[in-house]
Amino acid sequence: MTVEKTKIIESLMLIALFLITSLISFTAASDSVIEGSEHPDLHEAIEIWLQNNDENSLPTIAKLARDGNTAARLLLSRIERTERAPSSYLESLTIKQQKALFRNPENKGVFQPSWMLTEAESGNSIAALFLSSYVPRVDLATIHALRQAGEFEATDHPVRIAALYGDIKIKKALLDELATPQMRPFVISQLPPAKPIADGLAALEYMKQFGQKYSHTKDIEYETKAAARFLALGIPYGDVSRTNPWRSVVSNWLMYSTEAAPIRKTCEAHCANDVEECGITLLGLTGGYYEAIRLDSPMENLISQSTFLHSERAAAQALRRGALIRAEHGGEIASIQQIAHRSQCLAKWVKLERQSTMYQATRN
């Protein structure tokens, strides 16, 4: 094949990709007012769910889904996928009862399909976009279409994948317009040349905008690496002790950024006299900056990101996730005694959460 023919084929492929992206974006945007989203029972159930009350909200949403309400179906499926630390109500249900609550009751073979799959198979473009975003591949078209559809936070996973595996042009496209502000540090960390702890260092740079820049009179390479590891991986891999010059930078981000609102709200409610230490410790238990920013509205067309982040639901989820995440080897990320050494108040609340049936069942 000649060079000229190769260029022609490449040009045609780019045109095709542009047309496909434009079609997906147009379809998703035109469907952004989702059928059933104005149902009063759904509105009431969402308000109750945002108050961290699963028992009196999820059954109502599930009934609406079974009755054919598209918005309820999509929301229910997104809640099932995005919440990684179950409430006590969900823990009280058997696996069969949980599937009956969240999924299409019409079994297909041995599987009970999600409402998202059901809707996608019925031609719902937003459902198809959500499913596409779950696939681990470099896919700028899906990222762009999700943004056009108003689902900015759902781009988190595909942006991470594109930043990890995309070439330099892909990474620059993410930085130009496609990555949300809180995801930009991760994309920046993947730019060449490769650097140690680049993701943690990029997060530190991002956090500088939320308060006065620190000043120091000595070499702080050790403290910088400790803070970077803390933001990249959380406890026990790094630390931001009171003597670390980066402490105020991280603390200001926790106190003033929108994405840290759930952690901040949790600590203000439970540890009003120890908010800073509680917040930093909970951030570390969660797995650092890049895990903390994954606490998002399950579906922005129905619940705005700001509404979700400032809700009782988000605060409760922040505490549950920080308390119940286990280390990769199955043990505890930090014992209650180790947490108490940092924040006695937070340790008390983590201890209560760790009475969870799920947490106890996964003990080594």
PDB file of C-alpha atoms in Angstrom, residues 160 163-164 171 175 183-205 232 289-290:
ATOM      1  CA  ARG A 160      -8.053   7.699  33.672  1.00  0.00           C
ATOM      2  CA  ALA A 163      -4.397   9.196  30.357  1.00  0.00           C
ATOM      3  CA  LEU A 164      -2.730   5.881  31.173  1.00  0.00           C
ATOM      4  CA  LYS A 171      -3.297  13.337  26.753  1.00  0.00           C
ATOM      5  CA  LEU A 175      -6.042  18.615  29.082  1.00  0.00           C
ATOM      6  CA  MET A 183      -8.821  14.904  37.022  1.00  0.00           C
ATOM      7  CA  ARG A 184      -6.294  17.184  35.339  1.00  0.00           C
ATOM      8  CA  PRO A 185      -3.553  16.379  37.892  1.00  0.00           C
ATOM      9  CA  PHE A 186      -3.750  12.707  36.972  1.00  0.00           C
ATOM     10  CA  VAL A 187      -3.482  13.468  33.251  1.00  0.00           C
ATOM     11  CA  ILE A 188      -0.542  15.817  33.889  1.00  0.00           C
ATOM     12  CA  SER A 189       1.181  13.090  35.892  1.00  0.00           C
ATOM     13  CA  GLN A 190       1.095  10.815  32.847  1.00  0.00           C
ATOM     14  CA  LEU A 191       2.865  13.255  30.532  1.00  0.00           C
ATOM     15  CA  PRO A 192       6.429  12.371  29.555  1.00  0.00           C
ATOM     16  CA  PRO A 193       9.029  12.169  30.862  1.00  0.00           C
ATOM     17  CA  ALA A 194       8.046   9.643  33.530  1.00  0.00           C
ATOM     18  CA  LYS A 195       8.749  10.818  37.092  1.00  0.00           C
ATOM     19  CA  PRO A 196       8.572   9.054  40.470  1.00  0.00           C
ATOM     20  CA  ILE A 197       5.344   9.748  42.411  1.00  0.00           C
ATOM     21  CA  ALA A 198       4.209  12.012  39.563  1.00  0.00           C
ATOM     22  CA  ASP A 199       0.518  11.575  40.428  1.00  0.00           C
ATOM     23  CA  GLY A 200       1.036  12.662  44.028  1.00  0.00           C
ATOM     24  CA  LEU A 201       3.222  15.600  43.030  1.00  0.00           C
ATOM     25  CA  ALA A 202       0.637  16.753  40.489  1.00  0.00           C
ATOM     26  CA  ALA A 203      -2.073  16.599  43.156  1.00  0.00           C
ATOM     27  CA  LEU A 204       0.052  18.779  45.443  1.00  0.00           C
ATOM     28  CA  GLU A 205       0.462  21.357  42.683  1.00  0.00           C
ATOM     29  CA  ALA A 232      -1.247   9.118  45.553  1.00  0.00           C
ATOM     30  CA  TYR A 289      -6.688  12.304  46.544  1.00  0.00           C
ATOM     31  CA  TYR A 290      -7.526  10.175  43.506  1.00  0.00           C
TER      32      TYR A 290
END
